[in-house]
Tab-separated table of C-alpha atoms and ligand atoms in Angstrom:
chain	number	residue	atom	x	y	z
A	1	UNK	CA	161.609	78.674	81.808
A	2	UNK	CA	162.253	82.273	80.873
A	3	UNK	CA	164.588	82.423	77.902
A	4	UNK	CA	166.183	85.458	76.301
A	5	UNK	CA	166.469	85.330	72.526
A	6	UNK	CA	168.855	87.898	71.057
A	7	UNK	CA	168.411	88.684	67.351
A	8	UNK	CA	164.824	88.504	66.147
A	9	UNK	CA	165.204	87.838	62.418
A	10	UNK	CA	164.454	84.432	60.860
A	11	UNK	CA	166.426	82.244	63.284
A	12	UNK	CA	165.690	84.115	66.523
A	13	UNK	CA	162.027	84.822	65.745
A	14	UNK	CA	161.443	81.187	64.820
A	15	UNK	CA	163.158	79.949	67.966
A	16	UNK	CA	161.122	82.391	70.051
A	17	UNK	CA	157.863	81.157	68.487
A	18	UNK	CA	158.881	77.533	68.975
A	19	UNK	CA	159.721	78.148	72.655
A	20	UNK	CA	156.446	80.012	73.200
A	21	UNK	CA	154.506	77.113	71.689
A	22	UNK	CA	156.153	74.885	74.307
A	23	UNK	CA	154.960	77.073	77.169
A	24	UNK	CA	158.152	79.010	77.911
A	25	UNK	CA	158.303	82.753	78.521
A	26	UNK	CA	160.490	84.635	76.046
A	27	UNK	CA	162.205	87.987	76.255
A	28	UNK	CA	163.153	88.988	72.714
A	29	UNK	CA	166.116	91.310	72.251
A	30	UNK	CA	166.936	93.201	69.077
A	31	UNK	CA	168.693	96.462	68.336
A	32	UNK	CA	166.303	97.004	65.401
A	33	UNK	CA	163.364	99.123	66.582
A	34	UNK	CA	161.234	98.022	63.598
A	35	UNK	CA	161.434	94.368	64.649
A	36	UNK	CA	160.605	95.201	68.256
A	37	UNK	CA	157.740	97.405	67.128
A	38	UNK	CA	156.324	94.684	64.895
A	39	UNK	CA	156.281	92.207	67.773
A	40	UNK	CA	154.691	94.682	70.178
A	41	UNK	CA	151.981	95.229	67.563
A	42	UNK	CA	151.346	91.478	67.579
A	43	UNK	CA	152.995	90.926	64.195
A	44	UNK	CA	155.951	88.768	63.167
A	45	UNK	CA	159.279	90.618	62.661
A	46	UNK	CA	159.994	88.513	59.538
A	47	UNK	CA	157.747	86.841	56.987
A	48	UNK	CA	157.535	83.164	57.907
A	49	UNK	CA	154.382	81.041	57.884
A	50	UNK	CA	152.883	80.471	61.333
A	51	UNK	CA	154.850	83.038	63.343
A	52	UNK	CA	152.331	85.865	63.470
A	53	UNK	CA	149.506	84.160	65.396
A	54	UNK	CA	151.967	82.858	67.989
A	55	UNK	CA	153.447	86.322	68.523
A	56	UNK	CA	150.033	88.021	68.656
A	57	UNK	CA	148.741	85.544	71.240
A	58	UNK	CA	151.922	85.602	73.313
A	59	UNK	CA	152.195	89.393	73.489
A	60	UNK	CA	148.537	89.567	74.562
A	61	UNK	CA	149.125	86.878	77.206
A	62	UNK	CA	152.193	88.688	78.550
A	63	UNK	CA	154.586	85.792	77.932
A	64	UNK	CA	156.550	87.574	75.189
A	65	UNK	CA	158.211	90.929	75.726
A	66	UNK	CA	160.891	92.776	73.759
A	67	UNK	CA	163.763	95.095	74.556
A	68	UNK	CA	167.080	96.220	73.108
A	69	UNK	CA	168.983	95.934	76.387
A	70	UNK	CA	170.472	92.435	76.494
A	71	UNK	CA	172.669	93.078	79.554
A	72	UNK	CA	169.687	94.069	81.707
A	73	UNK	CA	167.739	90.994	80.572
A	74	UNK	CA	170.618	88.651	81.452
A	75	UNK	CA	171.157	90.399	84.817
A	76	UNK	CA	167.694	89.220	85.901
A	77	UNK	CA	168.146	85.896	87.735
A	78	UNK	CA	164.849	84.607	86.367
A	79	UNK	CA	166.600	84.236	82.994
A	80	UNK	CA	168.849	81.213	82.907
A	81	UNK	CA	169.201	80.664	79.158
A	82	UNK	CA	170.124	83.185	76.475
A	83	UNK	CA	170.031	82.253	72.811
A	84	UNK	CA	172.143	84.360	70.452
A	85	UNK	CA	170.895	84.481	66.884
A	86	UNK	CA	172.479	87.678	65.621
A	87	UNK	CA	173.849	88.040	62.099
A	88	UNK	CA	177.204	86.773	60.814
A	89	UNK	CA	177.262	88.458	57.393
A	90	UNK	CA	180.124	88.136	54.931
A	91	UNK	CA	183.165	90.125	55.995
A	92	UNK	CA	185.275	92.155	53.525
A	93	UNK	CA	187.896	89.372	53.439
A	94	UNK	CA	185.240	86.855	52.323
A	95	UNK	CA	184.870	85.093	55.686
A	96	UNK	CA	182.087	85.668	58.196
A	97	UNK	CA	181.986	88.811	60.318
A	98	UNK	CA	181.746	88.059	64.035
A	99	UNK	CA	181.165	91.689	65.097
A	100	UNK	CA	177.514	91.110	66.077
A	101	UNK	CA	178.471	87.932	67.969
A	102	UNK	CA	181.140	89.769	69.959
A	103	UNK	CA	178.773	92.671	70.730
A	104	UNK	CA	176.067	90.301	71.972
A	105	UNK	CA	178.619	88.274	73.976
A	106	UNK	CA	179.923	91.428	75.665
A	107	UNK	CA	176.352	92.361	76.625
A	108	UNK	CA	175.806	88.868	78.070
A	109	UNK	CA	179.043	89.202	80.066
A	110	UNK	CA	177.927	92.585	81.430
A	111	UNK	CA	174.566	91.055	82.390
A	112	UNK	CA	176.108	88.050	84.155
A	113	UNK	CA	178.424	90.378	86.090
A	114	UNK	CA	175.333	92.176	87.426
A	115	UNK	CA	173.444	89.038	88.481
A	116	UNK	CA	172.928	88.649	92.224
A	117	UNK	CA	175.261	86.202	93.971
A	118	UNK	CA	173.888	82.630	94.024
A	119	UNK	CA	171.981	83.156	90.734
A	120	UNK	CA	171.700	80.115	88.505
A	121	UNK	CA	174.368	79.512	85.881
A	122	UNK	CA	173.476	81.088	82.537
A	123	UNK	CA	173.391	78.802	79.528
A	124	UNK	CA	174.638	80.808	76.540
A	125	UNK	CA	173.329	79.130	73.436
A	126	UNK	CA	174.883	80.364	70.184
A	127	UNK	CA	172.631	79.774	67.185
A	128	UNK	CA	174.333	81.898	64.546
A	129	UNK	CA	176.513	80.330	61.882
A	130	UNK	CA	180.174	80.720	62.900
A	131	UNK	CA	183.515	79.395	61.589
A	132	UNK	CA	185.053	76.385	63.350
A	133	UNK	CA	187.103	77.460	66.357
A	134	UNK	CA	184.944	80.513	67.179
A	135	UNK	CA	183.609	79.196	70.497
A	136	UNK	CA	186.839	77.543	71.610
A	137	UNK	CA	189.342	80.181	70.474
A	138	UNK	CA	187.431	83.478	70.679
A	139	UNK	CA	184.211	83.315	72.693
A	140	UNK	CA	185.316	81.117	75.594
A	141	UNK	CA	188.500	83.127	76.273
A	142	UNK	CA	186.454	86.338	76.084
A	143	UNK	CA	183.861	84.990	78.535
A	144	UNK	CA	186.361	83.407	80.914
A	145	UNK	CA	188.532	86.531	81.041
A	146	UNK	CA	185.692	88.397	82.777
A	147	UNK	CA	183.510	85.690	84.328
A	148	UNK	CA	185.933	82.997	85.447
A	149	UNK	CA	185.914	79.355	84.398
A	150	UNK	CA	183.157	77.977	82.212
A	151	UNK	CA	180.792	75.810	84.264
A	152	UNK	CA	180.732	78.189	87.228
A	153	UNK	CA	178.665	81.251	86.295
A	154	UNK	CA	177.937	80.228	82.714
A	155	UNK	CA	177.857	77.311	80.312
A	156	UNK	CA	178.137	77.478	76.506
A	157	UNK	CA	176.528	75.433	73.778
A	158	UNK	CA	176.784	75.927	70.045
A	159	UNK	CA	173.465	74.832	68.656
A	160	UNK	CA	173.379	75.467	64.889
A	161	UNK	CA	170.122	76.134	63.115
A	162	UNK	CA	169.317	74.219	59.915
A	163	UNK	CA	165.921	75.700	59.039
A	164	UNK	CA	164.890	76.510	55.493
A	165	UNK	CA	163.470	79.991	54.944
A	166	UNK	CA	159.777	79.738	54.170
A	167	UNK	CA	159.545	76.542	56.258
A	168	UNK	CA	161.246	77.850	59.388
A	169	UNK	CA	158.636	76.980	62.016
A	170	UNK	CA	157.830	73.657	60.379
A	171	UNK	CA	161.559	72.748	60.473
A	172	UNK	CA	161.948	73.916	64.090
A	173	UNK	CA	159.011	71.742	65.141
A	174	UNK	CA	160.301	68.696	63.307
A	175	UNK	CA	164.069	68.949	62.846
A	176	UNK	CA	166.069	66.261	61.062
A	177	UNK	CA	168.748	66.432	63.743
A	178	UNK	CA	169.561	68.474	66.807
A	179	UNK	CA	173.260	69.334	66.957
A	180	UNK	CA	174.858	70.438	70.224
A	181	UNK	CA	178.485	71.581	70.303
A	182	UNK	CA	179.652	71.326	73.901
A	183	UNK	CA	182.822	71.172	75.993
A	184	UNK	CA	181.735	67.635	76.973
A	185	UNK	CA	178.624	65.616	76.046
A	186	UNK	CA	175.731	66.670	78.273
A	187	UNK	CA	177.263	69.997	79.341
A	188	UNK	CA	174.172	71.799	78.079
A	189	UNK	CA	171.683	69.335	79.527
A	190	UNK	CA	169.134	72.043	80.272
A	191	UNK	CA	168.925	72.838	76.613
A	192	UNK	CA	168.861	69.164	75.863
A	193	UNK	CA	165.882	68.995	78.211
A	194	UNK	CA	164.074	71.397	75.914
A	195	UNK	CA	164.448	68.829	73.181
A	196	UNK	CA	163.410	65.964	75.455
A	197	UNK	CA	160.571	64.868	73.199
A	198	UNK	CA	162.207	65.403	69.828
A	199	UNK	CA	162.065	62.520	67.394
A	200	UNK	CA	165.254	63.755	65.830
A	201	UNK	CA	168.654	62.318	66.718
A	202	UNK	CA	170.551	64.557	69.152
A	203	UNK	CA	174.198	64.753	68.072
A	204	UNK	CA	176.530	65.952	70.825
A	205	UNK	CA	179.976	66.933	69.579
A	206	UNK	CA	182.767	69.383	70.386
A	207	UNK	CA	182.317	73.063	69.551
A	208	UNK	CA	184.419	73.126	66.389
A	209	UNK	CA	182.724	70.045	64.922
A	210	UNK	CA	179.272	71.587	65.416
A	211	UNK	CA	180.439	74.889	63.923
A	212	UNK	CA	182.040	73.224	60.902
A	213	UNK	CA	179.083	70.860	60.467
A	214	UNK	CA	176.761	73.857	60.007
A	215	UNK	CA	178.978	75.511	57.395
A	216	UNK	CA	179.633	72.231	55.589
A	217	UNK	CA	175.924	71.446	55.571
A	218	UNK	CA	175.214	74.609	53.608
A	219	UNK	CA	178.272	74.060	51.432
A	220	UNK	CA	176.991	70.588	50.575
A	221	UNK	CA	173.627	71.986	49.539
A	222	UNK	CA	175.300	74.741	47.544
A	223	UNK	CA	177.564	72.191	45.862
A	224	UNK	CA	174.575	70.053	44.911
A	225	UNK	CA	172.894	73.047	43.272
A	226	UNK	CA	176.100	73.988	41.425
A	227	UNK	CA	176.625	70.360	40.371
A	228	UNK	CA	173.084	70.059	39.037
A	229	UNK	CA	173.418	73.328	37.166
A	230	UNK	CA	176.780	72.442	35.586
A	231	UNK	CA	175.238	69.121	34.551
A	232	UNK	CA	172.264	70.935	33.054
A	233	UNK	CA	174.437	73.393	31.096
A	234	UNK	CA	176.520	70.542	29.737
A	235	UNK	CA	173.355	68.612	28.867
A	236	UNK	CA	171.843	71.582	27.040
A	237	UNK	CA	175.074	72.208	25.095
A	238	UNK	CA	175.532	68.551	24.117
A	239	UNK	CA	171.874	67.881	23.285
A	240	UNK	CA	171.150	65.669	26.302
A	241	UNK	CA	168.081	65.940	28.539
A	242	UNK	CA	169.267	67.445	31.863
A	243	UNK	CA	166.239	66.219	33.818
A	244	UNK	CA	166.735	62.668	32.587
A	245	UNK	CA	170.460	62.795	33.341
A	246	UNK	CA	169.856	63.931	36.907
A	247	UNK	CA	167.057	61.401	37.337
A	248	UNK	CA	169.533	58.647	36.485
A	249	UNK	CA	171.877	60.041	39.123
A	250	UNK	CA	169.321	60.450	41.900
A	251	UNK	CA	167.536	57.154	41.342
A	252	UNK	CA	170.548	55.373	42.841
A	253	UNK	CA	169.847	55.820	46.546
A	254	UNK	CA	172.481	53.264	47.544
A	255	UNK	CA	175.567	54.897	46.131
A	256	UNK	CA	174.595	58.376	44.999
A	257	UNK	CA	172.080	59.687	47.551
A	258	UNK	CA	173.580	58.124	50.641
A	259	UNK	CA	176.628	58.259	52.889
A	260	UNK	CA	178.478	55.989	50.453
A	261	UNK	CA	181.438	57.848	48.905
A	262	UNK	CA	180.956	60.485	51.594
A	263	UNK	CA	183.498	59.221	54.119
A	264	UNK	CA	186.915	60.696	54.772
A	265	UNK	CA	189.808	58.553	53.621
A	266	UNK	CA	192.087	58.098	50.631
A	267	UNK	CA	191.922	60.077	47.394
A	268	UNK	CA	189.731	58.374	44.802
A	269	UNK	CA	191.441	56.064	42.339
A	270	UNK	CA	190.826	53.054	40.101
A	271	UNK	CA	189.948	52.817	36.454
A	272	UNK	CA	186.716	54.808	36.251
A	273	UNK	CA	186.474	57.685	38.742
A	274	UNK	CA	189.672	59.550	37.775
A	275	UNK	CA	189.153	58.923	34.040
A	276	UNK	CA	185.485	59.880	33.870
A	277	UNK	CA	185.574	62.851	36.206
A	278	UNK	CA	188.520	64.315	34.272
A	279	UNK	CA	186.747	63.305	31.062
A	280	UNK	CA	183.575	65.212	31.882
A	281	UNK	CA	185.605	68.362	32.551
A	282	UNK	CA	187.190	67.935	29.104
A	283	UNK	CA	183.772	67.291	27.515
A	284	UNK	CA	182.569	70.570	29.033
A	285	UNK	CA	185.545	72.388	27.495
A	286	UNK	CA	184.800	70.754	24.124
A	287	UNK	CA	181.205	71.985	24.191
A	288	UNK	CA	182.272	75.441	25.344
A	289	UNK	CA	180.607	75.070	28.736
A	290	UNK	CA	182.229	76.711	31.727
A	291	UNK	CA	182.163	74.045	34.441
A	292	UNK	CA	184.600	75.072	37.202
A	293	UNK	CA	183.210	72.576	39.684
A	294	UNK	CA	183.827	69.602	37.374
A	295	UNK	CA	187.245	71.005	36.463
A	296	UNK	CA	188.255	71.256	40.117
A	297	UNK	CA	187.523	67.631	41.077
A	298	UNK	CA	190.851	66.241	39.857
A	299	UNK	CA	192.665	69.180	41.423
A	300	UNK	CA	190.964	68.460	44.758
A	301	UNK	CA	192.048	64.820	44.580
A	302	UNK	CA	195.674	65.794	43.948
A	303	UNK	CA	195.566	68.299	46.827
A	304	UNK	CA	194.301	65.547	49.114
A	305	UNK	CA	197.056	63.133	48.081
A	306	UNK	CA	199.666	65.887	48.592
A	307	UNK	CA	198.320	66.670	52.074
A	308	UNK	CA	198.561	63.012	53.110
A	309	UNK	CA	202.130	62.672	51.838
A	310	UNK	CA	203.197	65.960	53.429
A	311	UNK	CA	201.585	64.959	56.745
A	312	UNK	CA	203.530	61.694	56.804
A	313	UNK	CA	206.832	63.185	55.711
A	314	UNK	CA	206.569	65.963	58.285
A	315	UNK	CA	206.659	63.335	61.013
A	316	UNK	CA	208.936	60.701	59.527
A	317	UNK	CA	212.243	61.969	58.142
A	318	UNK	CA	214.418	60.306	55.524
A	319	UNK	CA	215.601	56.885	56.731
A	320	UNK	CA	212.452	56.139	58.807
A	321	UNK	CA	211.067	52.635	58.461
A	322	UNK	CA	207.320	52.521	57.743
A	323	UNK	CA	204.939	49.683	56.971
A	324	UNK	CA	202.263	50.521	54.373
A	325	UNK	CA	199.227	48.256	54.520
A	326	UNK	CA	197.501	48.223	51.144
A	327	UNK	CA	198.687	49.064	47.647
A	328	UNK	CA	195.728	48.254	45.388
A	329	UNK	CA	193.277	51.039	44.638
A	330	UNK	CA	190.812	49.448	47.033
A	331	UNK	CA	190.915	46.662	49.646
A	332	UNK	CA	190.821	43.144	48.227
A	333	UNK	CA	191.643	44.325	44.693
A	334	UNK	CA	194.894	43.655	42.844
A	335	UNK	CA	194.156	46.569	40.519
A	336	UNK	CA	196.838	49.235	40.719
A	337	UNK	CA	195.220	51.554	38.188
A	338	UNK	CA	195.421	55.123	39.499
A	339	UNK	CA	195.902	53.716	43.007
A	340	UNK	CA	196.528	56.560	45.461
A	341	UNK	CA	198.542	54.127	47.619
A	342	UNK	CA	200.848	53.291	44.735
A	343	UNK	CA	201.502	56.988	44.199
A	344	UNK	CA	202.047	57.460	47.937
A	345	UNK	CA	204.470	54.535	48.129
A	346	UNK	CA	206.539	55.894	45.234
A	347	UNK	CA	206.629	59.321	46.810
A	348	UNK	CA	207.702	57.969	50.209
A	349	UNK	CA	210.471	55.922	48.594
A	350	UNK	CA	211.664	58.967	46.694
A	351	UNK	CA	211.815	60.843	49.986
A	352	UNK	CA	214.150	58.192	51.429
A	353	UNK	CA	211.642	56.303	53.593
A	354	UNK	CA	212.454	52.616	54.133
A	355	UNK	CA	209.142	51.138	53.118
A	356	UNK	CA	207.660	47.686	53.626
A	357	UNK	CA	204.370	47.103	51.792
A	358	UNK	CA	201.800	44.473	52.730
A	359	UNK	CA	198.748	43.808	50.568
A	360	UNK	CA	197.267	40.290	50.776
A	361	UNK	CA	195.355	40.851	47.511
A	362	UNK	CA	198.638	40.259	45.645
A	363	UNK	CA	200.039	36.706	45.641
A	364	UNK	CA	203.483	37.845	44.474
A	365	UNK	CA	205.169	41.204	43.833
A	366	UNK	CA	205.341	40.385	40.109
A	367	UNK	CA	202.368	42.684	39.400
A	368	UNK	CA	204.004	45.586	41.196
A	369	UNK	CA	206.121	48.162	39.377
A	370	UNK	CA	209.781	47.144	39.444
A	371	UNK	CA	210.791	50.016	41.737
A	372	UNK	CA	208.483	48.728	44.484
A	373	UNK	CA	209.219	45.011	44.444
A	374	UNK	CA	211.964	45.196	47.063
A	375	UNK	CA	209.292	46.521	49.506
A	376	UNK	CA	207.240	43.324	49.229
A	377	UNK	CA	206.294	41.869	52.571
A	378	UNK	CA	203.922	38.930	53.046
A	379	UNK	CA	204.322	38.504	56.809
A	380	UNK	CA	204.684	41.973	58.152
A	381	UNK	CA	207.219	42.180	60.937
A	382	UNK	CA	206.353	45.135	63.067
A	383	UNK	CA	209.099	45.344	65.612
A	384	UNK	CA	211.331	47.565	63.543
A	385	UNK	CA	208.940	50.038	62.010
A	386	UNK	CA	208.326	53.553	63.311
A	387	UNK	CA	204.686	53.492	62.272
A	388	UNK	CA	202.079	51.578	60.287
A	389	UNK	CA	200.235	53.439	57.553
A	390	UNK	CA	196.835	51.879	57.138
A	391	UNK	CA	195.848	52.388	53.511
A	392	UNK	CA	193.411	49.486	53.816
A	393	UNK	CA	191.701	48.203	56.949
A	394	UNK	CA	193.876	45.637	58.755
A	395	UNK	CA	192.594	43.959	61.872
A	396	UNK	CA	196.050	43.032	63.124
A	397	UNK	CA	196.878	46.695	63.578
A	398	UNK	CA	194.554	46.850	66.564
A	399	UNK	CA	195.197	43.410	68.026
A	400	UNK	CA	198.967	43.501	68.518
A	401	UNK	CA	201.133	45.824	70.590
A	402	UNK	CA	202.643	47.465	67.568
A	403	UNK	CA	204.016	50.657	66.265
A	404	UNK	CA	201.771	53.760	66.095
A	405	UNK	CA	199.187	53.745	63.319
A	406	UNK	CA	198.300	56.438	60.817
A	407	UNK	CA	194.850	55.415	59.691
A	408	UNK	CA	194.203	56.684	56.157
A	409	UNK	CA	191.023	54.612	55.933
A	410	UNK	CA	189.205	57.069	58.215
A	411	UNK	CA	191.548	60.029	58.182
A	412	UNK	CA	190.593	61.363	61.585
A	413	UNK	CA	194.096	62.749	61.833
A	414	UNK	CA	197.467	62.422	60.184
A	415	UNK	CA	199.039	62.162	63.624
A	416	UNK	CA	199.923	58.570	64.457
A	417	UNK	CA	197.600	56.977	67.019
A	418	UNK	CA	198.733	54.112	69.214
A	419	UNK	CA	196.888	50.921	68.302
B	501	NAD	N1	168.171	82.993	57.697
B	501	NAD	C1	168.321	81.697	57.686
B	501	NAD	O1	167.620	80.964	56.973
B	501	NAD	C2	169.335	81.034	58.560
B	501	NAD	C3	169.276	79.641	58.746
B	501	NAD	C4	170.214	79.042	59.588
B	501	NAD	C5	171.200	79.820	60.188
B	501	NAD	N2	171.253	81.167	59.940
B	501	NAD	C6	172.291	81.932	60.634
B	501	NAD	O2	171.712	82.476	61.823
B	501	NAD	C7	172.209	83.795	62.072
B	501	NAD	C8	171.059	84.768	62.098
B	501	NAD	O3	170.465	84.839	60.814
B	501	NAD	P1	169.068	85.557	60.605
B	501	NAD	O4	168.757	85.462	59.167
B	501	NAD	O5	168.100	85.055	61.593
B	501	NAD	O6	169.412	87.035	61.096
B	501	NAD	P2	169.949	88.340	60.318
B	501	NAD	O7	171.409	88.247	60.125
B	501	NAD	O8	169.093	88.654	59.139
B	501	NAD	O9	169.631	89.466	61.419
B	501	NAD	C9	170.263	89.485	62.671
B	501	NAD	C10	169.383	90.195	63.691
B	501	NAD	O10	170.157	90.388	64.882
B	501	NAD	C11	169.956	91.722	65.342
B	501	NAD	N3	171.158	92.093	66.108
B	501	NAD	C12	172.416	92.246	65.648
B	501	NAD	N4	173.256	92.559	66.658
B	501	NAD	C13	172.493	92.595	67.775
B	501	NAD	C14	172.794	92.822	69.159
B	501	NAD	N5	174.025	93.098	69.576
B	501	NAD	N6	171.780	92.774	70.047
B	501	NAD	C15	170.525	92.507	69.630
B	501	NAD	N7	170.177	92.282	68.342
B	501	NAD	C16	171.168	92.318	67.435
B	501	NAD	C17	169.761	92.523	64.082
B	501	NAD	O11	169.092	93.761	64.336
B	501	NAD	C18	168.911	91.569	63.239
B	501	NAD	O12	167.532	91.706	63.536
B	501	NAD	C19	173.256	84.044	60.988
B	501	NAD	O13	174.507	83.630	61.479
B	501	NAD	C20	172.818	83.133	59.854
B	501	NAD	O14	173.908	82.780	59.025
B	501	NAD	C21	170.330	81.777	59.174
């Protein structure tokens, strides 16, 4: 295939080299004359191990060319895929600037408009990091306004790049996962074909999920660094050994370095997590260590609880009858200590909701606070409730023709879903 790659810095240059290694022809596009000049001289436009020999060989073999005119490249019917890897630097407001993305998209549109009739559909593959909603709310409307419906003259995939600088080609050759944001799974099959022999899982999701996944991936890594550094500062101040402390943390692969505790759902609760996470923030204050990340954990938990309550109350006004499944701080436990469901129940009652509460971990309501005992329900009747709030998993919710369910155990949405 002949593939246009627009933006020849780390991401674009690495993708170009990776495609060339696989026997494709590449037309590189960049507005920066220095980068184009470097490639024409058989050099790499950025410093990354392994790129230079591939570029030198490919330019000599005539399978890599460069230009600054993206529209003319896309107008050529031999090109059926264009990758866009231009910059999305920080904007003045703190978000990401999409100016380069829009400029490149407009050039692609101009090129597609000039393609001869009957030319193949162009796959536009965005590789730059972009905020969730960019493809769906900005790029697709822009493309469709001039080119007609997606799927006719063009297709779009958002294919985020996860490489690490200094290991870019190595990561492109052996990715941990290939993420494709598409309007439906398989919409970008030609690109998928490029990855036909990858060992990595191919994750096909909607555009916004792929866009957010890329930003969250970097935020996760940044948070880990900040967490380790706050830990280290607190260790130094309190006379602990930071390396040993973090070794204790990372040696637990089951709970700490895993997907455990990394699932959407309820706020955290129970005896230990609220107490110790708030406690460590206080310890930092005592030792004079600025630890904003630790200090914000409790705040984040409160914000999450507030969002859940607000989401429910927005849909169910005063007087609505709701069934809450679960009250203990986790399923199967009769511990109410810092239970987010207890706090939610009290808040819903205060707001005038008629609440029935079912939690089989409690034999009687005697352990419940007095203000909740009238909500006790051991055989939930479902005919008269407007919705079921699943605070704990409950198989019966799916197996009976019941009221709509708001599933807080997965938190896909606060909108009620029919069981
Ligand atoms: N650098 C990384 O390690 C990395 C890793 C993953 C994702 N990303 C993301 O990928 C994107 C690209 O990052 P980068 O570091 O490769 O590039 P960059 O931002 O350093 O440079 C962008 C390149 O695009 C060129 N360009 C801009 N507008 C153009 C246009 N209209 N036509 C042609 N060329 C144009 C520029 O001249 C420049 O060479 C960014 O969104 C970045 O956040 C970067």
